[in-house]
Amino acid sequence: MAESEVIHSWSAPRSLSTTLMYSFAQRDDTEVLDEPLYGVFLQETGAERPYREEVLSKMETDGVKVVKEIVYGPGRKKYRFCKHMAKQKLRGLPDDLMKRGKHIILIRNPLDVLPSFDKVVPPTFHEIGLATLVTIYSELCDLGNPPAVIDASELQRDPEGALRGLCEDLNIPYQPAMLKWEAGRKPIDGIWAPWWYSSVHKSTGFKTERTYPKPFPPSLYGVLEQCLPFYNFLKGHCMQSSCLLSSPLPPPSLPVPANEKLLAWVGNEILPRDSAKVSVFDSVVQGGDSVWEGLRIYKGKIFKLEEHLDRLFDSAKALAFNNVPTREEELISSPVFYGNAVLAEWKPPVYDNTKGIILVTATTRRNSPNNLDSKIHHNNLLNNILAKIEGNNANADDAIMLDKDGYVSETNATNIFMVKKGRVLTPHVDYCLPGITRATVMDLIVKEGFILEERRISLSEFHTADETAISCSVTFFLLQVWTTGTMGELSPVVKIDGRVVGDGQVGPVTRRLQNAYKKLTEESGVPIPTYHAEE
């Protein structure tokens, strides 16, 4: 007899945990234990089971002895696989239970677990034990030993791939024998097998016949609602190679790593980034029925907050929203709603404002007020997205969008300006959003002594624009087009539809307005309240 290396499998009930135990039992180097802590659990909790007295009379009920003498006692084989239910991890058990050995967390969707459990014992949130599974996961991570998390559905979908991935994570050799076993009762079964194992006794492997799911019992909805957040948390930590429910797409890149740990205000809750979600039944999901504002903070002050709130409330009123938060409430939250959510991110300007950007003209037209008034700052932005796709396909930064008559309106994301014969021109806002940065720059243009003209502008005028600067009696033709937006500020344009703008360099008017805008952001804004703990 020698010491075996212990592999702990933690799960909620009805999660294919017995099936996984049978799989490991087929290995020639592994012995298995079926819930060695069950007697301790029944003794300590007083939980009622049809087989309670038999378990208490035949199993060790001293938790210390179970861990030291049974779980970690001498073994006949190299590995010992211990199947545990999460709820059986009680206080007072020796620390060695978690600090030693290797650990697996096996999960299964509560939609499948609850009806199955209900056939024997009415399920409760505590009985299912998903919250305890999350605690076990966190404890193991704190110990520097994060467990493998595997979803039962993947064991059924791709048994060999899932088991290979699991063995690799456990650093043990995979054995093909793990895929098959004989039907019927097993000597390793626990005393409770006649009540719980009828289905698994019919099995010879992981794969099951795919059947149409039965309706979920309404009586179990309350427990389901409690369990799902914990299941979803663990699902997010599934082994990438073996979790069917993990996204097949790579996670989105975060140019600023600090954004990974941000909190979001959704409804009345402050949630971590990955937990911030909107219901699929929300009208914003089904029809884009929402309004929003994006804000920028400079040196602890929200720039143009009042103007953003004005536009937000105007947009909400135009869409006839009810129960809109008051202006005072929105001043506290600095909002993005109709879903009543607030999202915060660290984000540098989204364009290259030093070297400039490239634009192409999209075939997708900007909305007409006859169809959807662009003065409403709404979430229904499909035509902008289609124009952006055209820009992406042309390897441009953004796309110019025309109105129904072929005049320039704006880009897919920003307003646009140009200099022509000493005048700064910008399109009317009949077919575009009246941008707050646009209005700010228009004020700066006048303050800086330039002539501002708001009128219809054809595309060819943008192709032949000029920014004329007089210095020492020499005329220079330099960059003459720029875009404006909260997220991009003032972005010089160096090429439109393959035509170089000016000489492709940032001109003095653009640079002067960039500097004036930068100074304004540093000097104005609404301070964000700060709170200091009382000493």
Short mmCIF file of C-alpha atoms in Angstrom, two decimals:
data_model
loop_
_atom_site.label_atom_id
_atom_site.label_comp_id
_atom_site.label_asym_id
_atom_site.label_seq_id
_atom_site.Cartn_x
_atom_site.Cartn_y
_atom_site.Cartn_z
CA MET A 1 0.00 0.00 0.00
CA ALA A 2 1.28 3.46 -0.93
CA GLU A 3 -0.04 6.99 -0.98
CA SER A 4 -2.27 7.70 -3.99
CA GLU A 5 -2.49 11.02 -5.78
CA VAL A 6 -6.04 12.22 -5.16
CA ILE A 7 -8.26 13.73 -7.85
CA HIS A 8 -11.28 15.53 -6.38
CA SER A 9 -14.38 15.95 -8.53
CA TRP A 10 -16.78 18.61 -7.20
CA SER A 11 -20.23 19.01 -8.70
CA ALA A 12 -23.89 19.70 -8.15
CA PRO A 13 -26.14 16.61 -8.12
CA ARG A 14 -27.43 15.18 -11.42
CA SER A 15 -24.43 16.57 -13.31
CA LEU A 16 -23.08 13.32 -14.83
CA SER A 17 -20.76 13.05 -11.84
CA THR A 18 -21.40 9.30 -11.52
CA THR A 19 -20.80 8.88 -15.24
CA LEU A 20 -17.46 10.64 -14.88
CA MET A 21 -16.65 8.42 -11.88
CA TYR A 22 -17.39 5.31 -13.98
CA SER A 23 -15.09 6.71 -16.66
CA PHE A 24 -12.18 7.09 -14.26
CA ALA A 25 -12.90 3.66 -12.81
CA GLN A 26 -11.99 2.13 -16.20
CA ARG A 27 -8.40 3.33 -15.87
CA ASP A 28 -5.87 0.70 -14.85
CA ASP A 29 -4.08 3.19 -12.56
CA THR A 30 -7.08 4.64 -10.69
CA GLU A 31 -9.38 3.62 -7.84
CA VAL A 32 -12.57 5.57 -7.14
CA LEU A 33 -14.58 6.63 -4.09
CA ASP A 34 -18.28 7.45 -4.41
CA GLU A 35 -19.04 10.47 -2.19
CA PRO A 36 -16.94 9.55 0.85
CA LEU A 37 -18.28 12.63 2.69
CA TYR A 38 -21.96 11.66 2.32
CA GLY A 39 -22.23 10.20 5.83
CA VAL A 40 -20.62 13.34 7.31
CA PHE A 41 -23.10 15.49 5.39
CA LEU A 42 -26.17 13.59 6.62
CA GLN A 43 -24.88 13.50 10.19
CA GLU A 44 -24.04 17.20 10.36
CA THR A 45 -27.00 18.66 8.45
CA GLY A 46 -29.78 16.29 9.45
CA ALA A 47 -30.90 16.17 5.82
CA GLU A 48 -33.64 13.62 5.16
CA ARG A 49 -33.05 10.89 2.61
CA PRO A 50 -34.83 7.53 2.08
CA TYR A 51 -31.54 5.79 2.81
CA ARG A 52 -30.37 8.06 5.64
CA GLU A 53 -30.20 5.46 8.42
CA GLU A 54 -28.41 2.92 6.26
CA VAL A 55 -25.76 5.46 5.25
CA LEU A 56 -25.23 6.58 8.84
CA SER A 57 -24.84 2.99 10.01
CA LYS A 58 -22.38 1.94 7.29
CA MET A 59 -20.32 5.06 6.49
CA GLU A 60 -17.82 7.00 8.58
CA THR A 61 -19.44 10.19 9.89
CA ASP A 62 -16.36 11.80 11.43
CA GLY A 63 -15.16 14.33 8.83
CA VAL A 64 -11.58 14.39 10.09
CA LYS A 65 -11.29 10.61 9.82
CA VAL A 66 -12.87 10.55 6.36
CA VAL A 67 -10.35 13.08 5.01
CA LYS A 68 -7.26 11.68 6.71
CA GLU A 69 -7.97 7.94 6.62
CA ILE A 70 -10.21 7.44 3.59
CA VAL A 71 -9.64 10.27 1.12
CA TYR A 72 -5.90 10.52 1.79
CA GLY A 73 -5.37 7.05 3.23
CA PRO A 74 -2.99 4.50 1.67
CA GLY A 75 -4.06 3.25 -1.76
CA ARG A 76 -3.52 0.34 -4.10
CA LYS A 77 -3.17 2.44 -7.26
CA LYS A 78 -1.38 5.58 -8.41
CA TYR A 79 -4.51 7.74 -8.48
CA ARG A 80 -7.64 7.94 -6.35
CA PHE A 81 -10.70 9.63 -7.87
CA CYS A 82 -13.06 11.07 -5.23
CA LYS A 83 -16.52 12.10 -6.33
CA HIS A 84 -17.91 14.88 -4.09
CA MET A 85 -21.12 16.90 -4.06
CA ALA A 86 -20.38 20.58 -3.41
CA LYS A 87 -22.85 20.73 -0.53
CA GLN A 88 -20.82 18.05 1.27
CA LYS A 89 -17.96 20.49 1.84
CA LEU A 90 -18.85 21.47 5.39
CA ARG A 91 -17.09 23.62 7.94
CA GLY A 92 -14.69 21.83 10.22
CA LEU A 93 -13.22 19.53 7.59
CA PRO A 94 -9.39 19.43 7.56
CA ASP A 95 -7.64 22.01 5.37
CA ASP A 96 -5.89 19.18 3.56
CA LEU A 97 -9.13 18.43 1.72
CA MET A 98 -8.58 21.52 -0.47
CA LYS A 99 -4.85 22.06 -0.17
CA ARG A 100 -3.83 18.62 -1.38
CA GLY A 101 -4.56 16.73 -4.57
CA LYS A 102 -5.95 17.89 -7.90
CA HIS A 103 -9.42 19.30 -8.33
CA ILE A 104 -12.12 19.26 -11.01
CA ILE A 105 -15.38 21.21 -11.03
CA LEU A 106 -18.11 19.55 -13.09
CA ILE A 107 -21.10 21.71 -13.97
CA ARG A 108 -24.40 21.16 -15.73
CA ASN A 109 -27.14 23.57 -16.73
CA PRO A 110 -29.75 23.88 -13.92
CA LEU A 111 -32.42 23.55 -16.61
CA ASP A 112 -31.36 19.89 -16.80
CA VAL A 113 -30.37 19.38 -13.15
CA LEU A 114 -33.51 20.59 -11.38
CA PRO A 115 -36.17 18.41 -13.09
CA SER A 116 -33.93 15.35 -12.67
CA PHE A 117 -33.29 16.05 -8.98
CA ASP A 118 -37.00 16.69 -8.42
CA LYS A 119 -37.80 13.07 -9.27
CA VAL A 120 -36.26 11.97 -5.95
CA VAL A 121 -36.08 15.00 -3.63
CA PRO A 122 -37.67 18.47 -4.03
CA PRO A 123 -34.70 20.70 -5.04
CA THR A 124 -33.69 23.75 -3.08
CA PHE A 125 -30.99 26.30 -3.80
CA HIS A 126 -28.92 24.88 -0.95
CA GLU A 127 -29.38 21.26 -2.06
CA ILE A 128 -28.21 22.01 -5.60
CA GLY A 129 -25.04 23.58 -4.21
CA LEU A 130 -24.00 25.80 -7.13
CA ALA A 131 -23.18 28.68 -4.80
CA THR A 132 -20.89 26.34 -2.87
CA LEU A 133 -19.28 25.29 -6.17
CA VAL A 134 -18.41 28.93 -6.82
CA THR A 135 -16.96 29.18 -3.31
CA ILE A 136 -14.89 26.04 -3.93
CA TYR A 137 -13.64 27.48 -7.22
CA SER A 138 -12.66 30.76 -5.52
CA GLU A 139 -10.97 29.00 -2.61
CA LEU A 140 -8.87 26.85 -4.94
CA CYS A 141 -7.89 29.90 -6.97
CA ASP A 142 -6.85 31.68 -3.77
CA LEU A 143 -4.70 28.65 -2.93
CA GLY A 144 -2.94 29.04 -6.28
CA ASN A 145 -4.51 25.85 -7.62
CA PRO A 146 -7.34 26.88 -10.01
CA PRO A 147 -9.44 23.81 -10.85
CA ALA A 148 -10.39 22.55 -14.28
CA VAL A 149 -14.05 23.45 -14.96
CA ILE A 150 -15.85 21.17 -17.40
CA ASP A 151 -19.47 21.25 -18.58
CA ALA A 152 -21.36 17.95 -18.61
CA SER A 153 -22.86 18.80 -22.02
CA GLU A 154 -19.38 18.70 -23.55
CA LEU A 155 -18.72 15.25 -22.07
CA GLN A 156 -21.82 14.10 -23.93
CA ARG A 157 -21.08 15.96 -27.17
CA ASP A 158 -17.38 15.07 -27.53
CA PRO A 159 -16.38 12.53 -24.85
CA GLU A 160 -12.91 11.81 -26.15
CA GLY A 161 -12.00 15.44 -26.73
CA ALA A 162 -13.34 16.48 -23.34
CA LEU A 163 -11.54 13.65 -21.51
CA ARG A 164 -8.27 14.29 -23.35
CA GLY A 165 -8.46 17.93 -22.38
CA LEU A 166 -9.30 17.07 -18.78
CA CYS A 167 -6.43 14.58 -18.48
CA GLU A 168 -4.05 17.11 -19.95
CA ASP A 169 -5.17 19.69 -17.41
CA LEU A 170 -4.71 17.13 -14.60
CA ASN A 171 -1.33 16.17 -16.02
CA ILE A 172 -2.22 12.49 -16.22
CA PRO A 173 -2.11 10.26 -19.32
CA TYR A 174 -5.34 9.80 -21.24
CA GLN A 175 -6.57 6.20 -21.55
CA PRO A 176 -9.08 5.18 -24.26
CA ALA A 177 -10.68 2.79 -21.77
CA MET A 178 -12.30 5.83 -20.12
CA LEU A 179 -14.86 6.01 -22.95
CA LYS A 180 -16.70 2.72 -22.31
CA TRP A 181 -17.98 0.50 -19.48
CA GLU A 182 -20.54 -2.26 -19.02
CA ALA A 183 -24.12 -1.47 -18.14
CA GLY A 184 -25.48 -2.36 -14.70
CA ARG A 185 -24.66 -1.82 -11.04
CA LYS A 186 -21.06 -1.42 -9.96
CA PRO A 187 -19.25 -2.49 -6.77
CA ILE A 188 -18.09 1.12 -6.42
CA ASP A 189 -21.66 2.47 -6.21
CA GLY A 190 -22.73 4.22 -3.03
CA ILE A 191 -25.58 3.00 -0.84
CA TRP A 192 -27.88 5.56 -2.50
CA ALA A 193 -27.44 4.06 -5.99
CA PRO A 194 -30.95 2.44 -6.22
CA TRP A 195 -32.54 5.88 -5.78
CA TRP A 196 -30.29 7.92 -8.08
CA TYR A 197 -28.40 5.72 -10.55
CA SER A 198 -31.10 3.99 -12.62
CA SER A 199 -30.25 5.99 -15.76
CA VAL A 200 -26.49 5.71 -15.49
CA HIS A 201 -26.81 1.95 -14.89
CA LYS A 202 -28.29 1.70 -18.40
CA SER A 203 -25.38 3.58 -19.92
CA THR A 204 -22.19 2.25 -21.48
CA GLY A 205 -20.63 5.65 -22.22
CA PHE A 206 -21.17 9.40 -22.18
CA LYS A 207 -23.19 9.83 -25.33
CA THR A 208 -26.95 9.82 -24.96
CA GLU A 209 -29.73 9.85 -27.51
CA ARG A 210 -30.66 13.44 -28.24
CA THR A 211 -34.30 14.02 -27.38
CA TYR A 212 -36.50 17.08 -27.53
CA PRO A 213 -36.36 18.76 -24.10
CA LYS A 214 -39.44 18.55 -21.94
CA PRO A 215 -41.09 21.77 -20.74
CA PHE A 216 -39.42 23.11 -17.62
CA PRO A 217 -41.71 22.80 -14.56
CA PRO A 218 -43.02 26.24 -13.51
CA SER A 219 -42.78 25.19 -9.86
CA LEU A 220 -38.96 25.14 -10.18
CA TYR A 221 -38.57 28.60 -11.72
CA GLY A 222 -37.68 30.23 -8.41
CA VAL A 223 -34.78 27.86 -7.75
CA LEU A 224 -33.69 28.12 -11.38
CA GLU A 225 -33.47 31.91 -11.12
CA GLN A 226 -31.28 31.57 -8.02
CA CYS A 227 -28.99 28.95 -9.56
CA LEU A 228 -28.38 30.34 -13.04
CA PRO A 229 -26.02 33.22 -12.10
CA PHE A 230 -23.69 30.77 -10.33
CA TYR A 231 -23.80 28.31 -13.22
CA ASN A 232 -23.09 31.11 -15.70
CA PHE A 233 -20.12 32.28 -13.63
CA LEU A 234 -18.55 28.82 -13.67
CA LYS A 235 -19.44 28.32 -17.33
CA GLY A 236 -17.34 31.40 -18.06
CA HIS A 237 -14.31 29.55 -16.62
CA CYS A 238 -14.77 26.31 -18.55
CA MET A 239 -11.75 24.65 -20.14
CA GLN A 240 -11.41 26.38 -23.52
CA SER A 241 -10.75 23.11 -25.29
CA SER A 242 -13.75 21.33 -23.90
CA CYS A 243 -16.62 23.65 -23.04
CA LEU A 244 -19.31 23.60 -25.70
CA LEU A 245 -20.98 26.64 -24.21
CA SER A 246 -17.87 28.82 -24.29
CA SER A 247 -17.85 31.30 -27.15
CA PRO A 248 -16.20 30.02 -30.34
CA LEU A 249 -15.01 33.57 -30.95
CA PRO A 250 -11.90 35.02 -29.30
CA PRO A 251 -12.60 37.53 -26.54
CA PRO A 252 -12.63 41.14 -27.77
CA SER A 253 -9.34 42.94 -27.47
CA LEU A 254 -9.03 45.59 -24.79
CA PRO A 255 -6.51 48.25 -25.86
CA VAL A 256 -6.55 49.52 -22.27
CA PRO A 257 -6.11 46.55 -19.88
CA ALA A 258 -7.65 48.50 -16.98
CA ASN A 259 -11.03 48.25 -18.75
CA GLU A 260 -11.21 44.52 -17.95
CA LYS A 261 -11.96 45.27 -14.28
CA LEU A 262 -14.54 48.00 -14.79
CA LEU A 263 -17.91 48.12 -13.06
CA ALA A 264 -21.17 48.99 -14.82
CA TRP A 265 -24.42 50.32 -13.42
CA VAL A 266 -27.34 48.35 -14.89
CA GLY A 267 -30.79 49.14 -13.51
CA ASN A 268 -30.20 49.39 -9.78
CA GLU A 269 -27.12 47.17 -9.64
CA ILE A 270 -23.40 47.79 -9.93
CA LEU A 271 -21.92 44.80 -11.72
CA PRO A 272 -18.55 43.59 -13.04
CA ARG A 273 -18.06 44.07 -16.78
CA ASP A 274 -18.80 40.44 -17.74
CA SER A 275 -21.96 40.35 -15.61
CA ALA A 276 -23.46 43.56 -16.99
CA LYS A 277 -26.25 42.37 -19.27
CA VAL A 278 -29.59 43.54 -20.64
CA SER A 279 -32.59 41.23 -20.90
CA VAL A 280 -33.27 39.71 -24.33
CA PHE A 281 -36.86 40.90 -23.80
CA ASP A 282 -35.79 44.54 -23.50
CA SER A 283 -37.02 46.60 -26.44
CA VAL A 284 -33.49 47.86 -27.05
CA VAL A 285 -32.48 44.30 -27.97
CA GLN A 286 -35.52 43.58 -30.11
CA GLY A 287 -35.88 46.91 -31.86
CA GLY A 288 -33.05 49.28 -30.97
CA ASP A 289 -35.52 51.32 -28.94
CA SER A 290 -33.17 53.36 -26.77
CA VAL A 291 -31.31 56.63 -26.52
CA TRP A 292 -27.81 57.17 -25.27
CA GLU A 293 -24.98 59.59 -24.67
CA GLY A 294 -21.24 59.08 -24.62
CA LEU A 295 -19.29 61.38 -22.32
CA ARG A 296 -15.64 62.24 -21.93
CA ILE A 297 -13.92 63.07 -18.67
CA TYR A 298 -10.86 65.31 -18.64
CA LYS A 299 -8.88 65.67 -15.44
CA GLY A 300 -11.79 64.62 -13.24
CA LYS A 301 -14.38 66.81 -15.00
CA ILE A 302 -17.19 65.76 -17.36
CA PHE A 303 -16.91 67.84 -20.52
CA LYS A 304 -20.16 69.40 -21.82
CA LEU A 305 -22.30 67.40 -19.41
CA GLU A 306 -25.26 69.80 -19.54
CA GLU A 307 -25.33 69.73 -23.33
CA HIS A 308 -25.25 65.93 -23.36
CA LEU A 309 -28.09 65.78 -20.85
CA ASP A 310 -30.12 68.23 -22.93
CA ARG A 311 -29.76 66.01 -25.98
CA LEU A 312 -30.47 62.89 -23.97
CA PHE A 313 -33.75 64.22 -22.61
CA ASP A 314 -34.77 65.63 -25.99
CA SER A 315 -34.16 62.24 -27.60
CA ALA A 316 -36.09 60.43 -24.86
CA LYS A 317 -39.03 62.80 -25.26
CA ALA A 318 -39.01 62.40 -29.05
CA LEU A 319 -39.38 58.63 -28.55
CA ALA A 320 -42.11 59.14 -25.94
CA PHE A 321 -40.29 57.32 -23.16
CA ASN A 322 -41.99 57.10 -19.79
CA ASN A 323 -40.42 56.88 -16.33
CA VAL A 324 -37.25 58.63 -17.47
CA PRO A 325 -34.91 59.38 -14.53
CA THR A 326 -34.91 62.99 -13.43
CA ARG A 327 -32.14 65.35 -14.47
CA GLU A 328 -30.76 65.24 -10.94
CA GLU A 329 -30.61 61.43 -11.03
CA GLU A 330 -28.87 61.52 -14.39
CA LEU A 331 -26.37 64.08 -13.08
CA ILE A 332 -25.46 61.53 -10.42
CA SER A 333 -25.12 58.62 -12.83
CA SER A 334 -23.74 60.38 -15.93
CA PRO A 335 -26.00 58.20 -18.03
CA VAL A 336 -26.32 55.90 -20.94
CA PHE A 337 -29.95 54.72 -21.10
CA TYR A 338 -32.98 53.71 -22.03
CA GLY A 339 -31.98 50.41 -20.51
CA ASN A 340 -30.87 52.62 -17.63
CA ALA A 341 -27.27 51.47 -17.81
CA VAL A 342 -24.02 53.32 -17.20
CA LEU A 343 -20.81 52.05 -18.74
CA ALA A 344 -17.38 53.50 -18.04
CA GLU A 345 -14.19 52.87 -19.94
CA TRP A 346 -10.70 54.29 -20.23
CA LYS A 347 -10.53 55.28 -23.89
CA PRO A 348 -8.01 57.44 -25.75
CA PRO A 349 -9.21 59.33 -28.85
CA VAL A 350 -10.38 56.72 -31.34
CA TYR A 351 -8.59 58.28 -34.34
CA ASP A 352 -5.05 59.34 -35.13
CA ASN A 353 -5.33 63.08 -34.55
CA THR A 354 -1.66 63.72 -35.27
CA LYS A 355 -1.14 62.10 -38.68
CA GLY A 356 -4.76 62.18 -39.76
CA ILE A 357 -7.33 59.69 -41.08
CA ILE A 358 -8.56 58.39 -44.43
CA LEU A 359 -12.19 58.55 -45.58
CA VAL A 360 -14.14 56.97 -48.41
CA THR A 361 -17.67 57.74 -49.54
CA ALA A 362 -20.29 55.10 -48.73
CA THR A 363 -23.18 54.15 -50.95
CA THR A 364 -25.37 53.88 -47.84
CA ARG A 365 -27.24 57.15 -47.33
CA ARG A 366 -27.86 58.99 -44.09
CA ASN A 367 -31.38 58.87 -42.69
CA SER A 368 -33.89 61.42 -43.92
CA PRO A 369 -36.22 63.13 -41.43
CA ASN A 370 -38.98 61.59 -43.54
CA ASN A 371 -37.92 58.20 -42.23
CA LEU A 372 -35.96 58.55 -38.99
CA ASP A 373 -34.85 61.96 -37.74
CA SER A 374 -31.10 61.95 -37.13
CA LYS A 375 -31.53 64.58 -34.42
CA ILE A 376 -32.68 61.73 -32.15
CA HIS A 377 -29.59 60.16 -30.59
CA HIS A 378 -30.90 56.60 -30.73
CA ASN A 379 -29.42 53.11 -30.85
CA ASN A 380 -30.89 52.16 -34.23
CA LEU A 381 -27.66 52.72 -36.15
CA LEU A 382 -27.74 50.03 -38.82
CA ASN A 383 -27.27 52.43 -41.73
CA ASN A 384 -24.19 53.89 -39.99
CA ILE A 385 -22.89 50.36 -39.43
CA LEU A 386 -23.40 49.47 -43.10
CA ALA A 387 -21.45 52.59 -44.08
CA LYS A 388 -18.70 51.64 -41.61
CA ILE A 389 -18.51 48.19 -43.22
CA GLU A 390 -17.95 49.89 -46.58
CA GLY A 391 -15.17 51.93 -45.00
CA ASN A 392 -13.59 48.83 -43.48
CA ASN A 393 -13.68 47.04 -46.83
CA ALA A 394 -11.83 49.98 -48.39
CA ASN A 395 -9.22 50.00 -45.57
CA ALA A 396 -10.37 53.48 -44.56
CA ASP A 397 -10.85 54.83 -41.04
CA ASP A 398 -14.45 55.90 -41.64
CA ALA A 399 -16.96 56.54 -44.42
CA ILE A 400 -18.58 59.78 -45.60
CA MET A 401 -22.37 59.48 -45.80
CA LEU A 402 -24.46 61.54 -48.23
CA ASP A 403 -28.06 62.68 -47.85
CA LYS A 404 -30.87 61.67 -50.20
CA ASP A 405 -29.90 64.42 -52.66
CA GLY A 406 -26.23 63.48 -52.78
CA TYR A 407 -24.87 66.20 -50.52
CA VAL A 408 -22.40 65.40 -47.73
CA SER A 409 -24.09 64.83 -44.39
CA GLU A 410 -21.45 63.45 -41.99
CA THR A 411 -19.35 60.32 -41.57
CA ASN A 412 -20.72 57.10 -40.12
CA ALA A 413 -19.61 58.27 -36.65
CA THR A 414 -18.68 61.98 -36.72
CA ASN A 415 -19.56 65.39 -38.08
CA ILE A 416 -17.34 66.90 -40.75
CA PHE A 417 -15.80 70.30 -41.58
CA MET A 418 -13.78 71.72 -44.48
CA VAL A 419 -12.01 74.97 -45.42
CA LYS A 420 -12.83 76.52 -48.80
CA LYS A 421 -11.51 79.92 -49.94
CA GLY A 422 -10.85 81.12 -46.44
CA ARG A 423 -14.21 79.98 -45.04
CA VAL A 424 -14.85 77.05 -42.68
CA LEU A 425 -17.82 75.05 -43.96
CA THR A 426 -19.93 72.35 -42.37
CA PRO A 427 -23.17 70.66 -43.55
CA HIS A 428 -26.57 71.52 -42.13
CA VAL A 429 -27.86 69.07 -39.51
CA ASP A 430 -30.98 68.19 -41.48
CA TYR A 431 -29.59 64.72 -42.18
CA CYS A 432 -27.05 64.30 -39.41
CA LEU A 433 -26.74 64.34 -35.64
CA PRO A 434 -26.21 67.87 -34.25
CA GLY A 435 -23.03 66.86 -32.50
CA ILE A 436 -22.01 68.50 -29.25
CA THR A 437 -18.35 68.51 -30.27
CA ARG A 438 -19.51 69.98 -33.60
CA ALA A 439 -21.26 72.85 -31.81
CA THR A 440 -18.23 73.39 -29.57
CA VAL A 441 -15.89 73.60 -32.55
CA MET A 442 -18.27 75.96 -34.36
CA ASP A 443 -18.05 78.33 -31.36
CA LEU A 444 -14.26 78.04 -31.39
CA ILE A 445 -14.13 78.81 -35.12
CA VAL A 446 -15.89 82.11 -34.52
CA LYS A 447 -13.82 82.92 -31.41
CA GLU A 448 -10.60 82.25 -33.35
CA GLY A 449 -11.64 84.80 -35.99
CA PHE A 450 -12.53 82.45 -38.85
CA ILE A 451 -15.60 82.81 -41.04
CA LEU A 452 -18.08 79.97 -40.45
CA GLU A 453 -20.64 78.92 -43.01
CA GLU A 454 -23.26 76.18 -42.53
CA ARG A 455 -24.67 75.03 -45.88
CA ARG A 456 -25.15 72.19 -48.33
CA ILE A 457 -21.77 70.88 -49.48
CA SER A 458 -21.28 68.55 -52.44
CA LEU A 459 -18.82 65.69 -52.41
CA SER A 460 -16.68 67.27 -55.12
CA GLU A 461 -16.17 70.30 -52.89
CA PHE A 462 -14.62 68.03 -50.28
CA HIS A 463 -12.47 66.46 -53.00
CA THR A 464 -11.14 69.91 -53.97
CA ALA A 465 -11.12 71.64 -50.60
CA ASP A 466 -8.28 73.89 -49.56
CA GLU A 467 -7.07 75.45 -46.37
CA THR A 468 -5.33 78.68 -47.29
CA ALA A 469 -2.97 80.28 -44.82
CA ILE A 470 -1.19 83.58 -45.49
CA SER A 471 2.22 84.00 -43.90
CA CYS A 472 5.00 86.36 -45.03
CA SER A 473 3.09 87.00 -48.29
CA VAL A 474 3.37 83.31 -49.24
CA THR A 475 0.25 81.23 -49.76
CA PHE A 476 0.29 77.59 -48.59
CA PHE A 477 -2.28 74.95 -49.48
CA LEU A 478 -2.45 72.58 -46.56
CA LEU A 479 -4.81 70.09 -44.92
CA GLN A 480 -8.36 71.41 -44.98
CA VAL A 481 -10.80 68.74 -43.71
CA TRP A 482 -11.44 67.38 -40.23
CA THR A 483 -14.10 65.44 -38.34
CA THR A 484 -15.49 66.04 -34.84
CA GLY A 485 -16.93 63.74 -32.20
CA THR A 486 -16.88 63.13 -28.46
CA MET A 487 -14.76 59.99 -28.80
CA GLY A 488 -12.46 61.34 -31.52
CA GLU A 489 -12.25 65.07 -30.73
CA LEU A 490 -10.84 66.87 -33.84
CA SER A 491 -9.45 64.41 -36.38
CA PRO A 492 -7.59 65.72 -39.47
CA VAL A 493 -8.46 64.05 -42.79
CA VAL A 494 -5.55 63.38 -45.16
CA LYS A 495 -7.30 61.49 -47.97
CA ILE A 496 -10.84 61.19 -49.35
CA ASP A 497 -11.77 58.58 -51.97
CA GLY A 498 -8.13 58.18 -52.95
CA ARG A 499 -7.58 61.94 -53.31
CA VAL A 500 -4.91 63.50 -51.08
CA VAL A 501 -6.29 66.45 -49.15
CA GLY A 502 -3.98 69.45 -49.49
CA ASP A 503 -0.43 68.18 -49.15
CA GLY A 504 -1.42 65.47 -46.70
CA GLN A 505 -0.22 67.40 -43.65
CA VAL A 506 -2.13 68.99 -40.78
CA GLY A 507 -2.85 72.63 -41.65
CA PRO A 508 -2.64 75.65 -39.37
CA VAL A 509 -6.42 76.15 -39.05
CA THR A 510 -6.91 72.53 -38.00
CA ARG A 511 -4.01 72.65 -35.57
CA ARG A 512 -5.17 75.96 -34.13
CA LEU A 513 -8.64 74.61 -33.48
CA GLN A 514 -7.23 71.40 -32.00
CA ASN A 515 -5.19 73.45 -29.54
CA ALA A 516 -8.17 75.66 -28.67
CA TYR A 517 -10.32 72.58 -28.09
CA LYS A 518 -7.66 70.97 -25.90
CA LYS A 519 -7.41 74.13 -23.79
CA LEU A 520 -11.19 74.23 -23.41
CA THR A 521 -11.35 70.62 -22.18
CA GLU A 522 -8.69 71.42 -19.58
CA GLU A 523 -10.47 74.50 -18.26
CA SER A 524 -14.18 73.57 -18.28
CA GLY A 525 -16.44 70.71 -17.26
CA VAL A 526 -18.52 69.49 -14.33
CA PRO A 527 -16.35 68.02 -11.54
CA ILE A 528 -17.04 64.42 -10.59
CA PRO A 529 -17.90 64.22 -6.86
CA THR A 530 -15.21 62.61 -4.76
CA TYR A 531 -15.77 60.98 -1.41
CA HIS A 532 -13.32 60.60 1.43
CA ALA A 533 -13.72 58.14 4.28
CA GLU A 534 -14.07 59.75 7.66
CA GLU A 535 -10.97 59.45 9.77
#
